Each structure stands twice: as structure tokens, then as C-alpha cells.
């Protein structure tokens, strides 16, 4: 396990330095900017094939233009694997589409929801006919007004920490417990699949200050790491411009999330949320992100049900961490 963990951390560090190098080439250091790093793990380390910008069924990107820096994450819906569909491909292509649109300046930095919509539209038009579902979260730093503009659909999200406190954060969008809003392209005949419009994303605008810390992550982080623990960890890198130190912080968050996700005795944020939804006993079952509308007699249930236990929630983990340098 340790060798797999080390290998994935090394790849995340290498990917981040490539992104950082591209950023440095595209704009002078005197620009206001994000200083950003990436870390994370697929849920199944031994079985996951390595691809740049992908952590299991999660995907991410970092891109910039002369006027903006953009961070994005997406979480593919794992339930599609039961139908022979790669859940991570949808998320990965969606993020690659958004990244390409940013690099060619074919987006409005103050309307990230339009970036998600354009990336989704290109996915719909893809000749390969990519199927599946995904959440998406985009955070844009607009250099012209030193503000961030965000769009979030589903249960990925972001938090901004300043002086040891959360000053702004995303709102989770759920249809019901563990069933987030999502963009979907189902196979023909699957008319009962949840499918939300890009325009249903929650959008926000927030002015940032020099040194603010921004964490953009998939639910593998937020479902397993208590928010106070996240804030305490992020507080240590407020105002930090050293990418090595930021990478160490991102790695520690990813490792913490992974360790807690497999801790059967830990009362995780996910377990607490389950209890708030009256799912609080051994032997109680819940639908794990298949997003198929069903009742308890539905024949699809055996494909997507897992047993609820007190503990973490094993999942893919993606951490995109940035500080603001004005």
C-alpha cells in the first residue's frame, strides 16, 4: 500500500509542476495570480490506470489566461460501472473541454457556469458518444477585480480560508441523501436517470485578499475530513507562495482523507450526514450515487446498494489547493 501511495503522490507532484511551469510562462510574476498545486488518490490504487488530470473517477484541471486563473474538479458517477461504462471518462472529458476553452480564451471569466455549459455541450457533440454523469465545480480568479467567480453543480465544492476562518464556501446540491445534482448523458432508453442542466449550478462572486487559501475538492475530501481539521490544516499555508510547501499541505489533506475514508471506527462527516437523514443503523441501506430513480422493489437495487457502517466513505480523492498572490 505504501509503495502505491508514494507513486501516486509523485505523479501528482509531477503534474503540478508541469501546470505551474505553463502558468509561469504565460504571465509575469508581477500579475495577481493563484499559486496552485494538486494531489489525490483513486479509491482503488492497484486497479486504477494513471492518466494526467484524473484520479480514479475524479478529474481536475488548472488553466490560465492573461486575465484569469481557473481551477476545476469533477466527480464521475461510479454507478455507471455496473452498465459497462467507465465513470471517469465523462468527468475527464468534461474537464479537458473546459481546460481547452480556457486556454483558447473562449470563456467569460465572470460567468463560469457558461464554461461548464460549453464544456458539457462539446461533450454532447463528441463523436465518440461518451456516456455517464458527473458533478462539476469551477473557480475562476479574475485579475481585473481581484475576485473569484464560481459555479458548482453537485457535491464537489470549495472553501476559502482567511485568518483561520472560512470566509466563503460552496453550497452542496443534493436531490436526496448521497445523490448530488449532476450533468448526465445516459444510454438510449434510460429515461429515469437524474440529469440536471448546467444552468442549475450554484454561482457566487467573492472578493479575495492577498494570502487567502482556496481548496477545491471532490466529495472524497469533504465526506471524510471534518471541516475544522481542514481549516486548521489550510491555516498553516495562508500567504504561502512556496509551491513545495503548498504541495506538502495538499498531500497531507489527500492522505488524511484517504486514511479516514477506510477507518471503520471514525465518525466521518458522511456518517454524521447519514444519521441526520435517519440512516443510522447497521443493516440500513442507501443508494450509492447510481442516481437511478427507483423504489425499494426496483430490480436495479442489488446493483447499487451498499451497507451503511459507522466510519469513513471510501472514494476517489482530488485536492486542488491555491493561495492568492496580489
Short mmCIF file of C-alpha atoms in Angstrom, two decimals:
data_model
loop_
_atom_site.label_atom_id
_atom_site.label_comp_id
_atom_site.label_asym_id
_atom_site.label_seq_id
_atom_site.Cartn_x
_atom_site.Cartn_y
_atom_site.Cartn_z
CA UNK A 1 0.00 0.00 0.00
CA UNK A 2 2.80 2.40 0.90
CA UNK A 3 4.55 1.99 -2.47
CA UNK A 4 1.29 2.71 -4.35
CA UNK A 5 0.67 5.77 -2.19
CA UNK A 6 4.17 7.09 -2.82
CA UNK A 7 3.81 6.53 -6.54
CA UNK A 8 0.54 8.46 -6.77
CA UNK A 9 1.94 11.34 -4.72
CA UNK A 10 4.96 11.51 -7.01
CA UNK A 11 2.71 11.68 -10.06
CA UNK A 12 0.56 14.39 -8.50
CA UNK A 13 3.67 16.44 -7.73
CA UNK A 14 4.97 16.00 -11.28
CA UNK A 15 1.63 17.03 -12.77
CA UNK A 16 1.53 20.11 -10.59
CA UNK A 17 4.99 21.28 -11.58
CA UNK A 18 4.01 20.94 -15.23
CA UNK A 19 0.93 23.10 -14.65
CA UNK A 20 2.97 25.59 -12.67
CA UNK A 21 5.58 25.86 -15.40
CA UNK A 22 2.92 26.57 -18.02
CA UNK A 23 1.45 29.25 -15.78
CA UNK A 24 4.81 30.91 -15.26
CA UNK A 25 5.44 31.01 -19.00
CA UNK A 26 2.11 32.66 -19.77
CA UNK A 27 2.28 35.60 -17.37
CA UNK A 28 4.86 37.68 -15.49
CA UNK A 29 5.27 37.13 -11.76
CA UNK A 30 4.02 40.66 -11.13
CA UNK A 31 0.48 39.58 -12.10
CA UNK A 32 -2.07 38.85 -9.42
CA UNK A 33 -2.48 35.10 -9.57
CA UNK A 34 -3.28 31.77 -8.00
CA UNK A 35 -0.33 29.72 -6.80
CA UNK A 36 -1.77 26.25 -7.17
CA UNK A 37 -0.97 22.57 -6.59
CA UNK A 38 -2.79 19.25 -6.94
CA UNK A 39 -2.86 15.98 -5.04
CA UNK A 40 -5.15 13.00 -4.63
CA UNK A 41 -5.76 9.28 -4.94
CA UNK A 42 -8.08 6.92 -6.77
CA UNK A 43 -10.14 4.76 -4.45
CA UNK A 44 -8.63 1.57 -5.88
CA UNK A 45 -4.92 2.33 -6.19
CA UNK A 46 -3.84 -1.02 -7.58
CA UNK A 47 -6.58 -1.21 -10.21
CA UNK A 48 -6.56 2.38 -11.48
CA UNK A 49 -4.71 3.30 -14.65
CA UNK A 50 -2.77 6.53 -14.44
CA UNK A 51 -3.90 9.39 -16.67
CA UNK A 52 -2.90 13.06 -16.34
CA UNK A 53 -5.72 15.10 -14.83
CA UNK A 54 -7.53 12.04 -13.47
CA UNK A 55 -7.85 10.43 -10.03
CA UNK A 56 -9.93 7.29 -10.46
CA UNK A 57 -13.38 8.54 -11.45
CA UNK A 58 -12.42 12.13 -10.48
CA UNK A 59 -10.91 14.66 -12.88
CA UNK A 60 -9.32 18.10 -12.49
CA UNK A 61 -7.62 20.90 -14.39
CA UNK A 62 -5.67 24.11 -13.81
CA UNK A 63 -5.51 26.70 -16.59
CA UNK A 64 -4.90 30.40 -17.04
CA UNK A 65 -5.19 33.32 -19.43
CA UNK A 66 -3.86 36.86 -19.22
CA UNK A 67 -6.95 37.88 -17.26
CA UNK A 68 -7.83 34.83 -15.18
CA UNK A 69 -6.73 31.66 -13.39
CA UNK A 70 -9.15 28.74 -13.42
CA UNK A 71 -9.41 25.64 -11.21
CA UNK A 72 -11.83 22.81 -11.87
CA UNK A 73 -12.79 19.41 -10.46
CA UNK A 74 -15.40 16.83 -11.46
CA UNK A 75 -16.53 13.56 -9.92
CA UNK A 76 -17.79 10.83 -12.24
CA UNK A 77 -20.78 8.82 -11.03
CA UNK A 78 -19.46 5.39 -10.10
CA UNK A 79 -22.77 3.57 -10.55
CA UNK A 80 -22.36 3.56 -14.33
CA UNK A 81 -19.67 0.90 -13.97
CA UNK A 82 -22.47 -1.63 -13.44
CA UNK A 83 -23.58 -0.89 -17.02
CA UNK A 84 -20.12 -1.33 -18.54
CA UNK A 85 -19.49 2.42 -18.73
CA UNK A 86 -16.24 3.99 -17.47
CA UNK A 87 -17.48 6.53 -14.88
CA UNK A 88 -14.27 8.55 -15.01
CA UNK A 89 -14.26 9.19 -18.74
CA UNK A 90 -17.24 11.56 -18.62
CA UNK A 91 -15.65 13.65 -15.86
CA UNK A 92 -12.23 13.67 -17.55
CA UNK A 93 -13.51 14.77 -20.96
CA UNK A 94 -15.72 17.43 -19.35
CA UNK A 95 -12.70 18.92 -17.54
CA UNK A 96 -10.50 18.68 -20.64
CA UNK A 97 -13.14 20.52 -22.65
CA UNK A 98 -13.28 23.27 -20.02
CA UNK A 99 -9.49 23.48 -19.89
CA UNK A 100 -9.23 23.84 -23.65
CA UNK A 101 -11.89 26.55 -23.71
CA UNK A 102 -9.96 28.49 -21.08
CA UNK A 103 -6.62 28.16 -22.86
CA UNK A 104 -8.14 29.47 -26.08
CA UNK A 105 -9.87 32.27 -24.13
CA UNK A 106 -13.27 31.07 -25.28
CA UNK A 107 -14.97 31.83 -21.97
CA UNK A 108 -16.15 34.72 -19.83
CA UNK A 109 -14.19 34.79 -16.53
CA UNK A 110 -17.14 36.25 -14.64
CA UNK A 111 -19.54 33.53 -15.85
CA UNK A 112 -18.01 30.13 -15.02
CA UNK A 113 -21.43 28.49 -15.35
CA UNK A 114 -21.17 29.22 -19.08
CA UNK A 115 -17.81 27.44 -19.12
CA UNK A 116 -19.43 24.33 -17.63
CA UNK A 117 -22.28 24.60 -20.13
CA UNK A 118 -19.89 24.94 -23.08
CA UNK A 119 -17.76 22.03 -21.89
CA UNK A 120 -20.88 19.89 -21.48
CA UNK A 121 -22.16 20.91 -24.92
CA UNK A 122 -18.87 19.81 -26.51
CA UNK A 123 -19.19 16.51 -24.65
CA UNK A 124 -22.68 16.06 -26.07
CA UNK A 125 -21.31 16.70 -29.56
CA UNK A 126 -18.34 14.35 -29.15
CA UNK A 127 -18.22 11.80 -31.95
CA UNK A 128 -17.15 9.10 -29.53
CA UNK A 129 -20.55 9.23 -27.76
CA UNK A 130 -19.30 9.48 -24.18
CA UNK A 131 -21.88 8.32 -21.63
CA UNK A 132 -22.16 8.81 -17.89
CA UNK A 133 -22.71 11.50 -15.28
CA UNK A 134 -20.60 13.90 -13.25
CA UNK A 135 -20.61 16.72 -10.75
CA UNK A 136 -18.53 19.82 -11.55
CA UNK A 137 -17.01 22.75 -9.69
CA UNK A 138 -15.22 25.68 -11.36
CA UNK A 139 -13.43 28.52 -9.52
CA UNK A 140 -12.17 31.48 -11.56
CA UNK A 141 -9.85 34.21 -10.26
CA UNK A 142 -10.50 37.35 -12.29
CA UNK A 143 -7.40 39.53 -12.15
CA UNK A 144 -9.26 42.66 -13.24
CA UNK A 145 -11.24 42.96 -9.99
CA UNK A 146 -9.33 40.53 -7.70
CA UNK A 147 -12.48 38.47 -7.20
CA UNK A 148 -13.36 34.84 -7.68
CA UNK A 149 -16.37 33.69 -9.67
CA UNK A 150 -17.62 30.18 -9.04
CA UNK A 151 -20.06 27.63 -10.39
CA UNK A 152 -20.81 24.38 -8.59
CA UNK A 153 -23.17 21.59 -9.53
CA UNK A 154 -23.39 18.67 -7.12
CA UNK A 155 -21.33 17.75 -4.07
CA UNK A 156 -17.82 18.68 -5.13
CA UNK A 157 -17.01 22.16 -3.89
CA UNK A 158 -14.62 24.74 -2.46
CA UNK A 159 -13.79 26.63 0.72
CA UNK A 160 -11.83 29.87 1.19
CA UNK A 161 -9.88 30.33 4.42
CA UNK A 162 -8.70 33.70 5.75
CA UNK A 163 -7.17 34.28 9.20
CA UNK A 164 -8.11 30.78 10.26
CA UNK A 165 -11.77 31.06 9.33
CA UNK A 166 -13.94 30.09 6.37
CA UNK A 167 -14.98 33.33 4.70
CA UNK A 168 -16.72 31.78 1.70
CA UNK A 169 -17.72 28.29 0.59
CA UNK A 170 -19.83 26.40 -1.91
CA UNK A 171 -23.26 25.01 -1.23
CA UNK A 172 -23.78 21.30 -1.74
CA UNK A 173 -26.57 20.43 -4.15
CA UNK A 174 -28.38 17.17 -3.41
CA UNK A 175 -31.61 15.67 -4.73
CA UNK A 176 -31.61 13.47 -1.62
CA UNK A 177 -29.00 11.79 0.56
CA UNK A 178 -25.82 10.90 -1.36
CA UNK A 179 -27.47 11.78 -4.66
CA UNK A 180 -25.99 15.04 -5.90
CA UNK A 181 -27.00 17.21 -8.81
CA UNK A 182 -25.13 16.10 -11.93
CA UNK A 183 -24.68 16.51 -15.64
CA UNK A 184 -25.68 13.33 -17.47
CA UNK A 185 -25.56 11.65 -20.85
CA UNK A 186 -27.36 8.31 -20.33
CA UNK A 187 -27.51 5.44 -22.82
CA UNK A 188 -30.55 5.30 -25.10
CA UNK A 189 -33.62 4.05 -23.28
CA UNK A 190 -32.52 5.18 -19.81
CA UNK A 191 -35.17 7.82 -19.29
CA UNK A 192 -35.21 7.53 -15.49
CA UNK A 193 -31.69 8.88 -14.92
CA UNK A 194 -31.27 12.11 -12.98
CA UNK A 195 -29.98 14.80 -15.31
CA UNK A 196 -29.54 18.44 -14.30
CA UNK A 197 -28.91 21.39 -16.58
CA UNK A 198 -25.59 23.26 -16.32
CA UNK A 199 -27.62 26.37 -15.57
CA UNK A 200 -28.80 24.76 -12.32
CA UNK A 201 -25.30 25.21 -10.88
CA UNK A 202 -24.99 27.42 -7.85
CA UNK A 203 -22.96 30.54 -8.73
CA UNK A 204 -21.19 33.01 -6.44
CA UNK A 205 -18.86 36.01 -6.55
CA UNK A 206 -16.43 36.89 -3.78
CA UNK A 207 -13.57 39.42 -3.43
CA UNK A 208 -10.34 37.76 -2.30
CA UNK A 209 -7.40 39.13 -0.34
CA UNK A 210 -3.69 38.50 -0.60
CA UNK A 211 -2.83 35.23 1.14
CA UNK A 212 -6.30 33.68 1.05
CA UNK A 213 -6.24 29.88 0.79
CA UNK A 214 -8.65 28.17 -1.61
CA UNK A 215 -9.38 24.45 -1.51
CA UNK A 216 -11.31 22.96 -4.44
CA UNK A 217 -12.06 19.27 -3.94
CA UNK A 218 -14.36 16.38 -4.69
CA UNK A 219 -16.61 14.80 -2.06
CA UNK A 220 -13.93 12.24 -1.20
CA UNK A 221 -12.38 15.05 0.84
CA UNK A 222 -15.46 16.73 2.29
CA UNK A 223 -17.19 13.43 3.18
CA UNK A 224 -14.20 12.21 5.19
CA UNK A 225 -12.33 15.15 6.71
CA UNK A 226 -14.09 17.24 9.37
CA UNK A 227 -14.27 20.89 8.36
CA UNK A 228 -12.37 22.07 11.45
CA UNK A 229 -9.50 19.75 10.60
CA UNK A 230 -9.45 21.11 7.05
CA UNK A 231 -9.41 24.71 8.27
CA UNK A 232 -6.63 24.01 10.78
CA UNK A 233 -4.54 22.46 8.01
CA UNK A 234 -5.22 25.20 5.47
CA UNK A 235 -4.48 27.93 8.00
CA UNK A 236 -0.85 26.83 8.06
CA UNK A 237 -0.32 27.90 4.44
CA UNK A 238 -2.10 31.25 4.47
CA UNK A 239 0.03 33.70 2.50
CA UNK A 240 2.37 30.90 1.39
CA UNK A 241 3.98 31.38 -2.04
CA UNK A 242 6.29 28.37 -1.90
CA UNK A 243 4.80 25.66 -4.10
CA UNK A 244 6.75 22.92 -2.30
CA UNK A 245 5.10 23.84 1.00
CA UNK A 246 1.72 24.08 -0.69
CA UNK A 247 2.25 20.66 -2.24
CA UNK A 248 3.08 19.22 1.16
CA UNK A 249 -0.18 20.67 2.51
CA UNK A 250 -2.21 19.29 -0.40
CA UNK A 251 -0.57 15.88 0.04
CA UNK A 252 -1.37 15.88 3.77
CA UNK A 253 -5.04 16.64 3.08
CA UNK A 254 -5.24 13.90 0.46
CA UNK A 255 -3.53 11.38 2.75
CA UNK A 256 -5.74 12.39 5.65
CA UNK A 257 -8.89 11.95 3.55
CA UNK A 258 -7.76 8.56 2.28
CA UNK A 259 -6.79 7.29 5.73
CA UNK A 260 -10.07 8.40 7.30
CA UNK A 261 -12.12 7.03 4.40
CA UNK A 262 -11.03 3.48 5.30
CA UNK A 263 -11.34 3.95 9.08
CA UNK A 264 -14.41 1.93 10.06
CA UNK A 265 -14.49 3.40 13.58
CA UNK A 266 -14.29 7.07 12.59
CA UNK A 267 -17.48 9.11 12.75
CA UNK A 268 -16.95 10.93 9.46
CA UNK A 269 -18.91 13.90 8.08
CA UNK A 270 -20.54 11.37 5.74
CA UNK A 271 -21.66 9.15 8.64
CA UNK A 272 -22.99 12.17 10.54
CA UNK A 273 -24.92 13.26 7.48
CA UNK A 274 -26.33 9.74 7.12
CA UNK A 275 -27.57 9.89 10.70
CA UNK A 276 -29.21 13.26 10.08
CA UNK A 277 -31.07 11.53 7.27
CA UNK A 278 -32.20 8.75 9.65
CA UNK A 279 -29.80 6.25 8.13
CA UNK A 280 -28.22 5.29 11.40
CA UNK A 281 -28.23 1.54 11.98
CA UNK A 282 -26.23 -1.46 10.89
CA UNK A 283 -28.06 -3.17 8.08
CA UNK A 284 -29.62 0.03 6.76
CA UNK A 285 -29.02 0.54 3.06
CA UNK A 286 -28.70 3.54 0.82
CA UNK A 287 -28.22 4.23 -2.86
CA UNK A 288 -24.58 4.99 -3.60
CA UNK A 289 -24.51 7.57 -6.39
CA UNK A 290 -26.16 5.48 -9.07
CA UNK A 291 -28.71 8.29 -9.45
CA UNK A 292 -31.35 5.93 -10.86
CA UNK A 293 -34.80 6.84 -9.65
CA UNK A 294 -36.26 3.76 -8.02
CA UNK A 295 -38.43 2.40 -5.25
CA UNK A 296 -37.47 -0.39 -2.87
CA UNK A 297 -38.92 -3.03 -5.17
CA UNK A 298 -36.81 -1.90 -8.14
CA UNK A 299 -34.82 -4.70 -9.77
CA UNK A 300 -31.82 -2.36 -10.11
CA UNK A 301 -31.29 -2.11 -6.36
CA UNK A 302 -28.81 -5.00 -5.98
CA UNK A 303 -26.52 -3.23 -8.43
CA UNK A 304 -26.10 -0.10 -6.34
CA UNK A 305 -26.70 -0.80 -2.69
CA UNK A 306 -24.00 -0.84 -0.04
CA UNK A 307 -24.24 -1.39 3.66
CA UNK A 308 -24.00 1.65 5.88
CA UNK A 309 -21.46 1.39 8.70
CA UNK A 310 -20.05 3.94 11.08
CA UNK A 311 -16.83 5.15 9.52
CA UNK A 312 -15.40 6.92 6.51
CA UNK A 313 -16.56 6.67 2.93
CA UNK A 314 -14.00 5.07 0.57
CA UNK A 315 -13.90 7.22 -2.53
CA UNK A 316 -11.66 8.86 -5.10
CA UNK A 317 -9.95 11.92 -3.64
CA UNK A 318 -8.95 15.07 -5.53
CA UNK A 319 -7.38 18.13 -3.87
CA UNK A 320 -6.70 21.35 -5.79
CA UNK A 321 -5.11 23.87 -3.45
CA UNK A 322 -4.27 27.51 -4.19
CA UNK A 323 -3.19 30.66 -2.44
CA UNK A 324 -3.93 34.17 -3.72
CA UNK A 325 -0.95 36.39 -4.55
CA UNK A 326 -1.96 40.01 -5.23
#
